[in-house]
Each structure stands twice: as C-alpha cells, then as structure tokens.
PDB file of C-alpha atoms in Angstrom:
ATOM      1  CA  MET A 217      44.392 135.589   1.759  1.00  0.00           C
ATOM      2  CA  ALA A 218      47.703 136.281   3.528  1.00  0.00           C
ATOM      3  CA  THR A 219      45.806 137.051   6.743  1.00  0.00           C
ATOM      4  CA  PHE A 220      43.894 133.766   6.462  1.00  0.00           C
ATOM      5  CA  LYS A 221      47.126 131.794   5.903  1.00  0.00           C
ATOM      6  CA  ASN A 222      48.738 133.479   8.888  1.00  0.00           C
ATOM      7  CA  GLU A 223      45.724 132.801  11.123  1.00  0.00           C
ATOM      8  CA  THR A 224      45.663 129.166   9.980  1.00  0.00           C
ATOM      9  CA  LYS A 225      49.372 128.802  10.741  1.00  0.00           C
ATOM     10  CA  VAL A 226      48.901 130.258  14.234  1.00  0.00           C
ATOM     11  CA  TYR A 227      45.914 127.958  14.832  1.00  0.00           C
ATOM     12  CA  MET A 228      47.879 124.866  13.707  1.00  0.00           C
ATOM     13  CA  GLU A 229      50.797 125.786  15.974  1.00  0.00           C
ATOM     14  CA  ARG A 230      48.397 126.145  18.911  1.00  0.00           C
ATOM     15  CA  LEU A 231      46.816 122.812  18.071  1.00  0.00           C
ATOM     16  CA  ASP A 232      50.237 121.107  17.910  1.00  0.00           C
ATOM     17  CA  ASN A 233      51.082 122.584  21.327  1.00  0.00           C
ATOM     18  CA  ILE A 234      47.782 121.377  22.780  1.00  0.00           C
ATOM     19  CA  ILE A 235      48.361 117.854  21.425  1.00  0.00           C
ATOM     20  CA  ALA A 236      51.923 117.784  22.792  1.00  0.00           C
ATOM     21  CA  ASP A 237      50.651 118.990  26.180  1.00  0.00           C
ATOM     22  CA  MET A 238      47.929 116.309  26.256  1.00  0.00           C
ATOM     23  CA  ASN A 239      50.489 113.628  25.365  1.00  0.00           C
ATOM     24  CA  ARG A 240      52.684 114.778  28.259  1.00  0.00           C
ATOM     25  CA  LYS A 241      49.692 114.641  30.608  1.00  0.00           C
ATOM     26  CA  TRP A 242      48.790 111.127  29.396  1.00  0.00           C
ATOM     27  CA  GLU A 243      52.379 110.083  30.018  1.00  0.00           C
ATOM     28  CA  GLU A 244      52.410 111.485  33.548  1.00  0.00           C
ATOM     29  CA  LEU A 245      49.080 109.869  34.377  1.00  0.00           C
ATOM     30  CA  ALA A 246      50.000 106.472  32.948  1.00  0.00           C
ATOM     31  CA  ILE A 247      53.337 106.463  34.751  1.00  0.00           C
ATOM     32  CA  LYS A 248      51.574 107.287  38.023  1.00  0.00           C
ATOM     33  CA  MET A 249      49.046 104.530  37.455  1.00  0.00           C
ATOM     34  CA  GLY A 250      51.428 102.062  35.818  1.00  0.00           C
ATOM     35  CA  THR A 251      48.889 101.135  33.157  1.00  0.00           C
ATOM     36  CA  ILE A 252      50.386 102.391  29.899  1.00  0.00           C
ATOM     37  CA  ASP A 253      49.718  99.032  28.222  1.00  0.00           C
ATOM     38  CA  LYS A 254      46.041  98.877  29.144  1.00  0.00           C
ATOM     39  CA  ASP A 255      45.107 102.544  28.959  1.00  0.00           C
ATOM     40  CA  ILE A 256      47.147 103.850  26.043  1.00  0.00           C
ATOM     41  CA  VAL A 257      48.782 101.184  23.867  1.00  0.00           C
ATOM     42  CA  ALA A 258      45.987  98.611  23.638  1.00  0.00           C
ATOM     43  CA  PRO A 259      43.198 101.077  22.721  1.00  0.00           C
ATOM     44  CA  GLY A 260      45.392 102.871  20.166  1.00  0.00           C
ATOM     45  CA  PHE A 261      46.992  99.836  18.552  1.00  0.00           C
ATOM     46  CA  PRO A 262      43.993  98.873  16.347  1.00  0.00           C
ATOM     47  CA  PHE A 263      44.000 102.390  14.860  1.00  0.00           C
ATOM     48  CA  LEU A 264      47.742 102.162  14.209  1.00  0.00           C
ATOM     49  CA  ILE A 265      47.335  98.804  12.448  1.00  0.00           C
ATOM     50  CA  GLU A 266      44.415 100.093  10.387  1.00  0.00           C
ATOM     51  CA  LYS A 267      46.399 103.185   9.378  1.00  0.00           C
ATOM     52  CA  THR A 268      49.627 101.294   8.606  1.00  0.00           C
ATOM     53  CA  PHE A 269      48.525  97.911   7.249  1.00  0.00           C
ATOM     54  CA  ASN A 270      44.991  98.776   6.111  1.00  0.00           C
ATOM     55  CA  PHE A 271      43.354  95.861   7.918  1.00  0.00           C
ATOM     56  CA  SER A 272      41.628  95.423  11.264  1.00  0.00           C
ATOM     57  CA  VAL A 273      42.715  93.930  14.543  1.00  0.00           C
ATOM     58  CA  GLU A 274      40.472  90.927  15.134  1.00  0.00           C
ATOM     59  CA  ASP A 275      41.441  90.264  18.735  1.00  0.00           C
ATOM     60  CA  ILE A 276      43.505  92.079  21.346  1.00  0.00           C
ATOM     61  CA  GLY A 277      44.444  91.095  24.884  1.00  0.00           C
ATOM     62  CA  VAL A 278      46.278  92.919  27.638  1.00  0.00           C
ATOM     63  CA  ARG A 279      48.598  91.329  30.180  1.00  0.00           C
ATOM     64  CA  ARG A 280      48.170  87.804  28.890  1.00  0.00           C
ATOM     65  CA  ARG A 281      49.509  85.410  31.530  1.00  0.00           C
ATOM     66  CA  ILE A 282      50.344  81.817  30.661  1.00  0.00           C
ATOM     67  CA  LYS A 283      52.169  79.086  32.565  1.00  0.00           C
ATOM     68  CA  ASP A 284      54.629  76.791  30.860  1.00  0.00           C
ATOM     69  CA  GLN A 285      54.972  73.051  31.552  1.00  0.00           C
ATOM     70  CA  GLU A 286      57.398  73.703  34.408  1.00  0.00           C
ATOM     71  CA  GLY A 287      54.873  75.980  36.116  1.00  0.00           C
ATOM     72  CA  ASN A 288      56.697  79.228  35.309  1.00  0.00           C
ATOM     73  CA  SER A 289      54.372  82.137  34.685  1.00  0.00           C
ATOM     74  CA  TRP A 290      54.913  84.297  31.585  1.00  0.00           C
ATOM     75  CA  GLU A 291      53.251  87.625  30.864  1.00  0.00           C
ATOM     76  CA  PHE A 292      52.818  89.337  27.512  1.00  0.00           C
ATOM     77  CA  ASP A 293      51.822  92.996  27.793  1.00  0.00           C
ATOM     78  CA  VAL A 294      49.687  93.235  24.636  1.00  0.00           C
ATOM     79  CA  VAL A 295      48.835  90.471  22.163  1.00  0.00           C
ATOM     80  CA  ALA A 296      46.922  91.421  19.028  1.00  0.00           C
ATOM     81  CA  ARG A 297      45.779  89.245  16.143  1.00  0.00           C
ATOM     82  CA  ALA A 298      45.269  90.889  12.756  1.00  0.00           C
ATOM     83  CA  GLY A 299      45.069  89.015   9.463  1.00  0.00           C
ATOM     84  CA  GLU A 300      48.029  86.663   9.180  1.00  0.00           C
ATOM     85  CA  TYR A 301      49.937  88.516  11.919  1.00  0.00           C
ATOM     86  CA  LEU A 302      50.183  88.071  15.661  1.00  0.00           C
ATOM     87  CA  PHE A 303      51.669  91.154  17.304  1.00  0.00           C
ATOM     88  CA  ILE A 304      53.367  90.861  20.680  1.00  0.00           C
ATOM     89  CA  ILE A 305      53.943  94.285  22.231  1.00  0.00           C
ATOM     90  CA  ASP A 306      56.359  94.786  25.099  1.00  0.00           C
ATOM     91  CA  VAL A 307      55.404  98.016  26.876  1.00  0.00           C
ATOM     92  CA  LYS A 308      57.517 100.068  29.262  1.00  0.00           C
ATOM     93  CA  SER A 309      57.017 103.636  30.416  1.00  0.00           C
ATOM     94  CA  SER A 310      60.763 104.048  29.908  1.00  0.00           C
ATOM     95  CA  TYR A 311      62.241 101.605  27.384  1.00  0.00           C
ATOM     96  CA  ASN A 312      65.778 102.792  27.901  1.00  0.00           C
ATOM     97  CA  LYS A 313      68.029  99.713  27.940  1.00  0.00           C
ATOM     98  CA  ILE A 314      69.257  97.541  25.094  1.00  0.00           C
ATOM     99  CA  GLU A 315      68.995  94.578  27.501  1.00  0.00           C
ATOM    100  CA  TYR A 316      65.197  95.003  27.494  1.00  0.00           C
ATOM    101  CA  ILE A 317      65.068  94.515  23.725  1.00  0.00           C
ATOM    102  CA  LYS A 318      67.459  91.548  23.847  1.00  0.00           C
ATOM    103  CA  TYR A 319      65.334  89.837  26.498  1.00  0.00           C
ATOM    104  CA  PHE A 320      62.175  90.517  24.527  1.00  0.00           C
ATOM    105  CA  TYR A 321      63.723  89.202  21.299  1.00  0.00           C
ATOM    106  CA  GLU A 322      65.631  86.225  22.706  1.00  0.00           C
ATOM    107  CA  VAL A 323      63.274  85.065  25.475  1.00  0.00           C
ATOM    108  CA  LEU A 324      59.743  86.499  25.312  1.00  0.00           C
ATOM    109  CA  LEU A 325      59.086  86.206  21.566  1.00  0.00           C
ATOM    110  CA  PRO A 326      60.131  82.526  21.397  1.00  0.00           C
ATOM    111  CA  LYS A 327      58.066  81.848  24.547  1.00  0.00           C
ATOM    112  CA  ALA A 328      55.069  83.545  22.964  1.00  0.00           C
ATOM    113  CA  LYS A 329      55.348  81.287  19.933  1.00  0.00           C
ATOM    114  CA  GLU A 330      55.659  78.254  22.188  1.00  0.00           C
ATOM    115  CA  LEU A 331      52.904  79.094  24.684  1.00  0.00           C
ATOM    116  CA  LEU A 332      50.179  81.177  23.066  1.00  0.00           C
ATOM    117  CA  PRO A 333      47.192  79.063  22.026  1.00  0.00           C
ATOM    118  CA  GLU A 334      46.820  81.045  18.781  1.00  0.00           C
ATOM    119  CA  PHE A 335      49.914  79.268  17.410  1.00  0.00           C
ATOM    120  CA  LYS A 336      48.417  75.860  18.149  1.00  0.00           C
ATOM    121  CA  ILE A 337      45.440  76.693  15.926  1.00  0.00           C
ATOM    122  CA  ARG A 338      47.209  78.437  13.054  1.00  0.00           C
ATOM    123  CA  GLU A 339      50.694  79.545  12.024  1.00  0.00           C
ATOM    124  CA  TYR A 340      50.781  83.330  12.303  1.00  0.00           C
ATOM    125  CA  ARG A 341      53.578  85.658  11.310  1.00  0.00           C
ATOM    126  CA  LEU A 342      54.927  86.800  14.651  1.00  0.00           C
ATOM    127  CA  VAL A 343      55.702  90.519  14.862  1.00  0.00           C
ATOM    128  CA  GLY A 344      57.504  91.864  17.892  1.00  0.00           C
ATOM    129  CA  CYS A 345      56.852  95.466  18.920  1.00  0.00           C
ATOM    130  CA  ILE A 346      58.204  97.619  21.710  1.00  0.00           C
ATOM    131  CA  ALA A 347      56.230 100.590  22.986  1.00  0.00           C
ATOM    132  CA  SER A 348      57.106 103.526  25.201  1.00  0.00           C
ATOM    133  CA  PHE A 349      56.431 107.218  25.561  1.00  0.00           C
ATOM    134  CA  ARG A 350      59.875 108.110  24.321  1.00  0.00           C
ATOM    135  CA  LEU A 351      62.441 105.928  22.609  1.00  0.00           C
ATOM    136  CA  ASP A 352      66.051 106.937  22.241  1.00  0.00           C
ATOM    137  CA  ASP A 353      67.544 106.657  18.745  1.00  0.00           C
ATOM    138  CA  SER A 354      69.852 103.860  19.953  1.00  0.00           C
ATOM    139  CA  ILE A 355      66.820 101.824  21.080  1.00  0.00           C
ATOM    140  CA  ILE A 356      65.021 102.414  17.769  1.00  0.00           C
ATOM    141  CA  TYR A 357      68.173 101.446  15.854  1.00  0.00           C
ATOM    142  CA  LYS A 358      68.595  98.203  17.843  1.00  0.00           C
ATOM    143  CA  ALA A 359      64.906  97.359  17.425  1.00  0.00           C
ATOM    144  CA  SER A 360      65.170  97.937  13.665  1.00  0.00           C
ATOM    145  CA  GLU A 361      68.272  95.763  13.520  1.00  0.00           C
ATOM    146  CA  MET A 362      66.314  92.925  15.177  1.00  0.00           C
ATOM    147  CA  GLY A 363      63.204  93.389  13.044  1.00  0.00           C
ATOM    148  CA  ILE A 364      61.153  94.726  15.951  1.00  0.00           C
ATOM    149  CA  LEU A 365      58.706  97.576  15.392  1.00  0.00           C
ATOM    150  CA  ALA A 366      59.113 100.564  17.716  1.00  0.00           C
ATOM    151  CA  ILE A 367      55.959 102.378  18.823  1.00  0.00           C
ATOM    152  CA  SER A 368      55.804 105.714  20.576  1.00  0.00           C
ATOM    153  CA  LEU A 369      53.211 108.252  21.538  1.00  0.00           C
ATOM    154  CA  GLY A 370      53.250 111.066  19.021  1.00  0.00           C
ATOM    155  CA  GLY A 371      51.240 113.785  17.368  1.00  0.00           C
ATOM    156  CA  SER A 372      48.680 111.377  15.938  1.00  0.00           C
ATOM    157  CA  TYR A 373      48.442 109.155  19.049  1.00  0.00           C
ATOM    158  CA  LEU A 374      50.612 106.050  18.436  1.00  0.00           C
ATOM    159  CA  ASN A 375      53.224 105.920  15.689  1.00  0.00           C
ATOM    160  CA  PHE A 376      55.610 103.322  14.335  1.00  0.00           C
ATOM    161  CA  LEU A 377      59.020 104.970  14.476  1.00  0.00           C
ATOM    162  CA  ASN A 378      60.843 102.464  12.272  1.00  0.00           C
ATOM    163  CA  PHE A 379      58.227 100.931   9.977  1.00  0.00           C
ATOM    164  CA  GLU A 380      60.200 101.543   6.784  1.00  0.00           C
ATOM    165  CA  GLU A 381      63.322  99.945   8.270  1.00  0.00           C
ATOM    166  CA  VAL A 382      61.448  96.821   9.410  1.00  0.00           C
ATOM    167  CA  ARG A 383      58.888  96.606   6.588  1.00  0.00           C
ATOM    168  CA  SER A 384      60.821  94.035   4.529  1.00  0.00           C
ATOM    169  CA  ASN A 385      60.910  91.611   7.498  1.00  0.00           C
ATOM    170  CA  LEU A 386      57.134  91.570   7.885  1.00  0.00           C
TER     171      LEU A 386
END
C-alpha cells in the first residue's frame, strides 16, 4: 500500500508539472498571437461559470464592438450572458496596472450598461471581470475592493482568484 501511495504521489506531481508546462505554453502562444480573449478566456469561461455558479452560459461574444451616439467605437473583450447576469470580461495578457482596473470600472462597465443591446431588452446584473495569465496580489486586491472578479489561468484551466471576496456583491 505504501508503494502504491508513493507511486500515486509521484504521478500526481508529474501531472501537475505537465499542466503547469502546458499553461506556460498556452500563455506564450496567446501572447505571440494576441488572442488570449478569443482562444483561451472565451472557450473556458462557460466551464468556469458552470463550476462556480452551477448554471450555463446562454450566450457569449468576443470583441464586441459598438458605436455610441457620438460615433465613438467601444470594444468589450468578452461578453457573456448567464441567467440573470451579464459578465463583461476585460482581458489583457499582462494586467499589471491599477489604472487598467480603474478605467474598466469607471468607463467601460458604465458604457457597457449604456450601449449593449442586452440591457435594452432586460435588466441584468452586471458583473465585471478581469482576466490575465498572471495577476499580482495588488491587482487582485484592487479588483476585490471594486467588486470585480479576477480570473487567471491555473491548474484547472480558468479560476476565479477572488470569488469569496466578491461573492456578496453578486
């Protein structure tokens, strides 16, 4: 039995290393191609919602572009509708500045509520999310403070890094 436990432990460590290596390779590839939102976040987000909220994403769009009345063009990286929620995900390969979160919170989220046709049909609970390969603790803390969910690539694909901190705002 001890031999079996030891072999299982070694196998699990190897598997963890393989997953970490694959995540690094995905990161390198997405950064080269500049398509982290389309190739990694959008396909994984429905699984993350299912796992976390226990309901399905009904609709998801990538790089939604909308013009306002003045003719200014606005782009939302990922927009996903699930139940009573509309998730707006701001994706950066390196989300490393507090200014990015402030802009997302103060400018993009209000614009999304104003411009997206989903809000003209029904009042959804708007949930802001930021997504990146790696998020510094200061970025996660600021996102939590603002009620924004932080998403990062992890061992089980995409993970919310601050769900418990933001949960009461949802």
